XYZ file of N, CA, C and O in Angstrom:
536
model
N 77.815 82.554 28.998
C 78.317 81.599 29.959
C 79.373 80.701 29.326
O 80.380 80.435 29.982
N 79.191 80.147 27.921
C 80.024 79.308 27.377
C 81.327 79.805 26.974
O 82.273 79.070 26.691
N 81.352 81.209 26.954
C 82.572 81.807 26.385
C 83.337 81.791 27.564
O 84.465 81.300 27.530
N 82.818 82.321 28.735
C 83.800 82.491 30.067
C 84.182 81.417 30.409
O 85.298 81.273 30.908
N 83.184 80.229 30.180
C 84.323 78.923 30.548
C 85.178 78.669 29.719
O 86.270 78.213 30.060
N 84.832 78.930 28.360
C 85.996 78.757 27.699
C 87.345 79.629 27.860
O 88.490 79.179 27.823
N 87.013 80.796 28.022
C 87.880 81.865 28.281
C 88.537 81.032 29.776
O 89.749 81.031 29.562
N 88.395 80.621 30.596
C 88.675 80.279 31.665
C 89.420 79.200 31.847
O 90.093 79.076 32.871
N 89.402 78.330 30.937
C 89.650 76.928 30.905
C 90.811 77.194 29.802
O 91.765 76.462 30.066
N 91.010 77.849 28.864
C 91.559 77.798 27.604
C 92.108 79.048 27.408
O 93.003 79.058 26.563
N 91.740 80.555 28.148
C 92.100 81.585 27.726
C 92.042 82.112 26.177
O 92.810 82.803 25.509
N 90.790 81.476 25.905
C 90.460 82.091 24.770
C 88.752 82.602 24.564
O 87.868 82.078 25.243
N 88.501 83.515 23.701
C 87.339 83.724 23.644
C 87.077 84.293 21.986
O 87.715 85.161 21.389
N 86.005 83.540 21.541
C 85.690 83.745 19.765
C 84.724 85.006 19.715
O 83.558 85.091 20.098
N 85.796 86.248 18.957
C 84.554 87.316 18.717
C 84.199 87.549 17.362
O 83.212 88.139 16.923
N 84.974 87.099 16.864
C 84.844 86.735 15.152
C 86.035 86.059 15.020
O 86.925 85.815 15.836
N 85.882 85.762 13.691
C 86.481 84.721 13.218
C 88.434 85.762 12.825
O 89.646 85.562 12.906
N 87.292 86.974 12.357
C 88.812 88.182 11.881
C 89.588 88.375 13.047
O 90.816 88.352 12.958
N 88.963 88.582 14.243
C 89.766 88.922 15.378
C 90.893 88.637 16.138
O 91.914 89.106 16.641
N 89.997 87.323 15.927
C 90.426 86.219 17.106
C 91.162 84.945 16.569
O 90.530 84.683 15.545
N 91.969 84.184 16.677
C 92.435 83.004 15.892
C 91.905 81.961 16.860
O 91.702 82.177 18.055
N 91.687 80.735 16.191
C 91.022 79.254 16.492
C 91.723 79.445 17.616
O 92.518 80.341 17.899
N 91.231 78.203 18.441
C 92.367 77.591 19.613
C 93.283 76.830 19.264
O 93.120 76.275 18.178
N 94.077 76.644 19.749
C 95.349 76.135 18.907
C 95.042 74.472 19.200
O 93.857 74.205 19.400
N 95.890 73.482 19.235
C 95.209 71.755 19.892
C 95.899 71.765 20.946
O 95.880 70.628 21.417
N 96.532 72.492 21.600
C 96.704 72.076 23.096
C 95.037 72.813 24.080
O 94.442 72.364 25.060
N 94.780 74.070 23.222
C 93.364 74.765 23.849
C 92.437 73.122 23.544
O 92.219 72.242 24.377
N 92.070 73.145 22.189
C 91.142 72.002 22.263
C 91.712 70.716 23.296
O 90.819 70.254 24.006
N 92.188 70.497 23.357
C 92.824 69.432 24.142
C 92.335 69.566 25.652
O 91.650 68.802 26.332
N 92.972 70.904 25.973
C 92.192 71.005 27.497
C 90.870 71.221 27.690
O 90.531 71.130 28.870
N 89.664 71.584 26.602
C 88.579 71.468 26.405
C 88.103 69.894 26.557
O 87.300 69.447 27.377
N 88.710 69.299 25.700
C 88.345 67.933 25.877
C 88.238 67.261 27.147
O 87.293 66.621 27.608
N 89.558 67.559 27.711
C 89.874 66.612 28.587
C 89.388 67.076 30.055
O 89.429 66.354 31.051
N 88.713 68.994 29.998
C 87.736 69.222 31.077
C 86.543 69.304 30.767
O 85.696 69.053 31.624
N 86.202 69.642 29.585
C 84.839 69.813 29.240
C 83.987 68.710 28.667
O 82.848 68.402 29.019
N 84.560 68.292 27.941
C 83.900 67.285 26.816
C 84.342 66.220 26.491
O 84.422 65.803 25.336
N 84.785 65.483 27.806
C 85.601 63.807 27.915
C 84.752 63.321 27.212
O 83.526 63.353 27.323
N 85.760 62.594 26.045
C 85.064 61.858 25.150
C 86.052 60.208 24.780
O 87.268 60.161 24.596
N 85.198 59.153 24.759
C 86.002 57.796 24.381
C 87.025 58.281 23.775
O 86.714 59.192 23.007
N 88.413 57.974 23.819
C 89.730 58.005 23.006
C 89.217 57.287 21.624
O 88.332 56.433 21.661
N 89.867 57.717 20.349
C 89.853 57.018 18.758
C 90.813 56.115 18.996
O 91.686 56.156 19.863
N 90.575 55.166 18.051
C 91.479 54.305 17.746
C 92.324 55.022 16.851
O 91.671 55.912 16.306
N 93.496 54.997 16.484
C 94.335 55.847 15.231
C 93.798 54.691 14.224
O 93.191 53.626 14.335
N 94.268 55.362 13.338
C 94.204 54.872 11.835
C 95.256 53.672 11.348
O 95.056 52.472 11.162
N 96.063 54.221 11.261
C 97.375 53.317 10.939
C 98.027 51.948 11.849
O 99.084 51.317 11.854
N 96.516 51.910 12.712
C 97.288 50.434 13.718
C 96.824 48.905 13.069
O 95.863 48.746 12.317
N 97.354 48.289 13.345
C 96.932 46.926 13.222
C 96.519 46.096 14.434
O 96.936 46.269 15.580
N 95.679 45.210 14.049
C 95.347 44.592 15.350
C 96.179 43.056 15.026
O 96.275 42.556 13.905
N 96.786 42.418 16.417
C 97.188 41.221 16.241
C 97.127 40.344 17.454
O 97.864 39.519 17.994
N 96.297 40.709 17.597
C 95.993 39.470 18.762
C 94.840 39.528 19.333
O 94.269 40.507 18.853
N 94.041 38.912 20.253
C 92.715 39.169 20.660
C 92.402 37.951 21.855
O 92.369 36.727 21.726
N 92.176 38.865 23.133
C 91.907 37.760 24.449
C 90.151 37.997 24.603
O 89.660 39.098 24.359
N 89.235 36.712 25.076
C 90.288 35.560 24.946
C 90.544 34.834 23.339
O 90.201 35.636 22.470
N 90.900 33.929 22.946
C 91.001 33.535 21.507
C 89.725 33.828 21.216
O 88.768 34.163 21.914
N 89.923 33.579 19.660
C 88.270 33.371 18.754
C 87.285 32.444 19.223
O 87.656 31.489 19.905
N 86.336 32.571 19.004
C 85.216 31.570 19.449
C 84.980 31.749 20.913
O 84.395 30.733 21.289
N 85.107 32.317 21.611
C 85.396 32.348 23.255
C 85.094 33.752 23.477
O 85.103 34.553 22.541
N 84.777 34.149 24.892
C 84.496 35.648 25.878
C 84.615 35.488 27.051
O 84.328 34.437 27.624
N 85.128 36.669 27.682
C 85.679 36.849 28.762
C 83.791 37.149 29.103
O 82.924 37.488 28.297
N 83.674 36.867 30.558
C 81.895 36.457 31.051
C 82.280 36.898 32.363
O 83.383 37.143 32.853
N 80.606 36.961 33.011
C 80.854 36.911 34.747
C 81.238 35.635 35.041
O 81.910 35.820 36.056
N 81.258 34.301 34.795
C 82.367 33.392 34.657
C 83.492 33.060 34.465
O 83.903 32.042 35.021
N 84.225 33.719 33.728
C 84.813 34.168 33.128
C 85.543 35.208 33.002
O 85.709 35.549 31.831
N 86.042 35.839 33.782
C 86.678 36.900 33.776
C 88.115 37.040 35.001
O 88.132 36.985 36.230
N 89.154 37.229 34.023
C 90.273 37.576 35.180
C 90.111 38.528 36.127
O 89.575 39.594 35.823
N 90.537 38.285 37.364
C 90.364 39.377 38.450
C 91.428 40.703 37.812
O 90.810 41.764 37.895
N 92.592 40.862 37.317
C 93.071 41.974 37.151
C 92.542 42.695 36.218
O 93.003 43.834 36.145
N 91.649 42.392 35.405
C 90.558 43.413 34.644
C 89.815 44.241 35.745
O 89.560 45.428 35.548
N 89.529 43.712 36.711
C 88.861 44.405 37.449
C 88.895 45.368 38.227
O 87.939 45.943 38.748
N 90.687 45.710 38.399
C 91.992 46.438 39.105
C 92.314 47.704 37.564
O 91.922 47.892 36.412
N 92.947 48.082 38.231
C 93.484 49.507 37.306
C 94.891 48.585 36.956
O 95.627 48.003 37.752
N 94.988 48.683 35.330
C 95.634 48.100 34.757
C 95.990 49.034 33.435
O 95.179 49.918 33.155
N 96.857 48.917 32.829
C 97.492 49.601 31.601
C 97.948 48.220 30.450
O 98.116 47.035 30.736
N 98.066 48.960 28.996
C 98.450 48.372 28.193
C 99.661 48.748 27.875
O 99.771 49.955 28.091
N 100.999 48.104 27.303
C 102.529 48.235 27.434
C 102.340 49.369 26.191
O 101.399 49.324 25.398
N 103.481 50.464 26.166
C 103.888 51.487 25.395
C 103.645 50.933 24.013
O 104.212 49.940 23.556
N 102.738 51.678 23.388
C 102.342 51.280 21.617
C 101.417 50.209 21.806
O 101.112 49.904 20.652
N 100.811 49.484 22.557
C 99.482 48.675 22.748
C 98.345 49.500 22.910
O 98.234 50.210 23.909
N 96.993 49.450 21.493
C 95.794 49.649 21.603
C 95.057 48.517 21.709
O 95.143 47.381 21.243
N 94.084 49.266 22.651
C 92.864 47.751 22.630
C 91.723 48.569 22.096
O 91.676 49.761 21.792
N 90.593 47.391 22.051
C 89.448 47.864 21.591
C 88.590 46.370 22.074
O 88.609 45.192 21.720
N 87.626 47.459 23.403
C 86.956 46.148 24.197
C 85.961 46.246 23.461
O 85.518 47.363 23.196
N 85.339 45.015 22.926
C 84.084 44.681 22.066
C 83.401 43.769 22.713
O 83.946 42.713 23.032
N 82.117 44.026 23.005
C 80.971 43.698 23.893
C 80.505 43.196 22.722
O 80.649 43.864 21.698
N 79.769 41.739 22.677
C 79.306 40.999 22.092
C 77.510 41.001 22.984
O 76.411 41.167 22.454
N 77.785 40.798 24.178
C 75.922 40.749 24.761
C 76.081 41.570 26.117
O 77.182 41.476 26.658
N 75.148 42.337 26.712
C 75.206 42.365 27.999
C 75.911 44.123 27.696
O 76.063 44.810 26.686
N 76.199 44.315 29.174
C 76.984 45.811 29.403
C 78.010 45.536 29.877
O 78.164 44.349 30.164
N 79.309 46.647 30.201
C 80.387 46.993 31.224
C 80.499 48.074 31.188
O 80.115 48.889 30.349
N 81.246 48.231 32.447
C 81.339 49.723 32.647
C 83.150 49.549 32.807
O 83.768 48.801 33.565
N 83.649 50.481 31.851
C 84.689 50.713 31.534
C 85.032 52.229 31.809
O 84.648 53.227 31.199
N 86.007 52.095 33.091
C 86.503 53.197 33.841
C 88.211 53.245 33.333
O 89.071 52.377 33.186
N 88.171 54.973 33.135
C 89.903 55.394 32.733
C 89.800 56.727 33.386
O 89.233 57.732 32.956
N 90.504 56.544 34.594
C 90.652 57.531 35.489
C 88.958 58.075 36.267
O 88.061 57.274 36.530
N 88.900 59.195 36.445
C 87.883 59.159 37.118
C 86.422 58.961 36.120
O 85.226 58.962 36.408
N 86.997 58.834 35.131
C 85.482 59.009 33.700
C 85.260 57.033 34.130
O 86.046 56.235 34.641
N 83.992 56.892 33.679
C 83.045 56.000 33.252
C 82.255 55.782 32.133
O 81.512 56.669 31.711
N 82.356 54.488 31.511
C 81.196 54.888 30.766
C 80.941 53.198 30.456
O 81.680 52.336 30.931
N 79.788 52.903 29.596
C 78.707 52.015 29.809
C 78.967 51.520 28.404
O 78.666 52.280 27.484
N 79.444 50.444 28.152
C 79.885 49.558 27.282
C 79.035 48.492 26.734
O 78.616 47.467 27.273
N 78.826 49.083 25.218
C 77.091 47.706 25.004
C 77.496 47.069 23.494
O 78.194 47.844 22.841
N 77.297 46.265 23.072
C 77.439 46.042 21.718
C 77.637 47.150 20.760
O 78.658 46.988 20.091
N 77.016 48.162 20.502
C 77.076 49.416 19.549
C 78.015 50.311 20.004
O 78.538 51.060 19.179
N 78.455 50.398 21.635
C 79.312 50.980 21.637
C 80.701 50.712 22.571
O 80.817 50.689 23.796
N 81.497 50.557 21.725
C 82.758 49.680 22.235
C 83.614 50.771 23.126
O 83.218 51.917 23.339
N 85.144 50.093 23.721
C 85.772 50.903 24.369
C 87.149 50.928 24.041
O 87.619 49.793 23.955
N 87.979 51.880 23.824
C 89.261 52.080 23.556
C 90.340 52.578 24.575
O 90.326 53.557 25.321
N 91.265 51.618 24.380
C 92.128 51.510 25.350
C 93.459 51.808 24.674
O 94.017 51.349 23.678
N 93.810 52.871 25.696
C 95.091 53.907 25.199
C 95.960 53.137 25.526
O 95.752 52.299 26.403
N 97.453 53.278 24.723
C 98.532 52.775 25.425
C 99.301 53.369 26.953
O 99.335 54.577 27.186
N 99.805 52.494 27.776
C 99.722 53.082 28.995
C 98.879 53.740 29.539
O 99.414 54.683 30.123
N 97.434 53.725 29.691
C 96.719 54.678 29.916
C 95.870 53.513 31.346
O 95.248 52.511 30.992
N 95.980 53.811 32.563
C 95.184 52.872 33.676
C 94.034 52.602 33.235
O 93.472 53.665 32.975
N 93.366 51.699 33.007
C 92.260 51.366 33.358
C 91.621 50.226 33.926
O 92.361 49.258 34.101
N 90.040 50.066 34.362
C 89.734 48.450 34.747
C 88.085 49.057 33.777
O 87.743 50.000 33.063
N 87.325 47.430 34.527
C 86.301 47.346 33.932
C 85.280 46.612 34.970
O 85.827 46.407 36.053
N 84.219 46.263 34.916
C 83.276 45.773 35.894
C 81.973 45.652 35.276
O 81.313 46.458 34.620
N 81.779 44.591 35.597
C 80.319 43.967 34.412
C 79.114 44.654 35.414
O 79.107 44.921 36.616
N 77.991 44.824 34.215
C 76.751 45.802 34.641
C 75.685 44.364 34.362
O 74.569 44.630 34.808
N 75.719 43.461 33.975
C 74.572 42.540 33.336
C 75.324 41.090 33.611
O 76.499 40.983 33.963
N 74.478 40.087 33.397
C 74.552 38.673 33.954
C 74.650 38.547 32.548
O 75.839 38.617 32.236
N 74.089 38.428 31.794
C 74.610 37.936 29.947
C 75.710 38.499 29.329
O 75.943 38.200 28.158
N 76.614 39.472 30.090
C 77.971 40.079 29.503
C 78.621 38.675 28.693
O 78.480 37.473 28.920
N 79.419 39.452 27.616
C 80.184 38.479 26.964
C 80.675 39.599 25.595
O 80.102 40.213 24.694
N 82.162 39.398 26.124
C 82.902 40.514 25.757
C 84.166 39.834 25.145
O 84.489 38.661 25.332
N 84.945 40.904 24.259
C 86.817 40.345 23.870
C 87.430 41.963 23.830
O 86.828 42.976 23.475
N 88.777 41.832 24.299
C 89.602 42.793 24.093
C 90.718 42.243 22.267
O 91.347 41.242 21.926
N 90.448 43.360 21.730
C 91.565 43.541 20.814
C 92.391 44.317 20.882
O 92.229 45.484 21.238
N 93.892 43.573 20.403
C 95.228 44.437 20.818
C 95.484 44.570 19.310
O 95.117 43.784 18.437
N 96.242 45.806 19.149
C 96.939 47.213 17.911
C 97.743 47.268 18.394
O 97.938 47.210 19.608
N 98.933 47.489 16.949
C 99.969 48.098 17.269
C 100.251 48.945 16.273
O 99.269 49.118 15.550
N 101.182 49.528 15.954
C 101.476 49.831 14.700
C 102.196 48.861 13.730
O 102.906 47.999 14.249
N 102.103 48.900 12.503
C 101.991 48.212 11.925
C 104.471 47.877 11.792
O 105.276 48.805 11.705
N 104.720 46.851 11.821
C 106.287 46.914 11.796
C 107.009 46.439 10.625
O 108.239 46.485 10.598
């Protein structure tokens, strides 16, 4: 079963290793992005320089701008990285979801739509912005 979707999705199928060559990263790529949606990485080489709201402070169900809550993007070469301090969110990028807790944070692509929407009354969260380093 797993081969035909793969074969299907990717046009490839592993019969040995001699036979057949890997998938190339556009195959993995479309695996990913139908099969096995997974949180985006942060790259390596970014820096972070800025962080809403300031230090000492969190965006809350008090607290929170309404356009977080709207499908929104970060400007060309802006990474974020939403860090949940207490509580949950649910952090939507395109039709995927997923459930945002202290242990596991959320990464935000450049230009890439997204919003967010609190799951818990004790939320208390910060976005960090990356760039590359200039």
């Amino acid at each position: 079963m797993w081969a035909s979707l793969l074969q299907a999705i990717t046009g490839f199928v592993s019969r040995s290793h001699h036979h057949c060559p890997p998938p190339t990263t556009g195959s993995a790529s479309r695996i990913r992005n139908v099969v096995l949606w997974a949180m985006p990485e942060l790259p390596s080489d970014v820096e972070k320089y800025t962080q809403l709201p300031s230090l000492e402070s969190y965006f809350s169900n008090d607290f929170l701008p309404p356009g977080l809550l709207k499908d929104h993007s970060t400007k060309d070469g802006t990474w974020g990285v939403i860090r949940i301090n207490k509580g949950k969110l649910q952090y939507t990028i395109g039709d995927e979801s997923f459930e945002l807790t202290p242990s596991y944070p959320g990464i935000i692509e450049p230009d890439v739509k997204h919003s967010v929407k609190p799951l818990s009354d004790d939320l208390e969260f910060v976005v960090e912005f990356y760039r590359a380093p200039v």
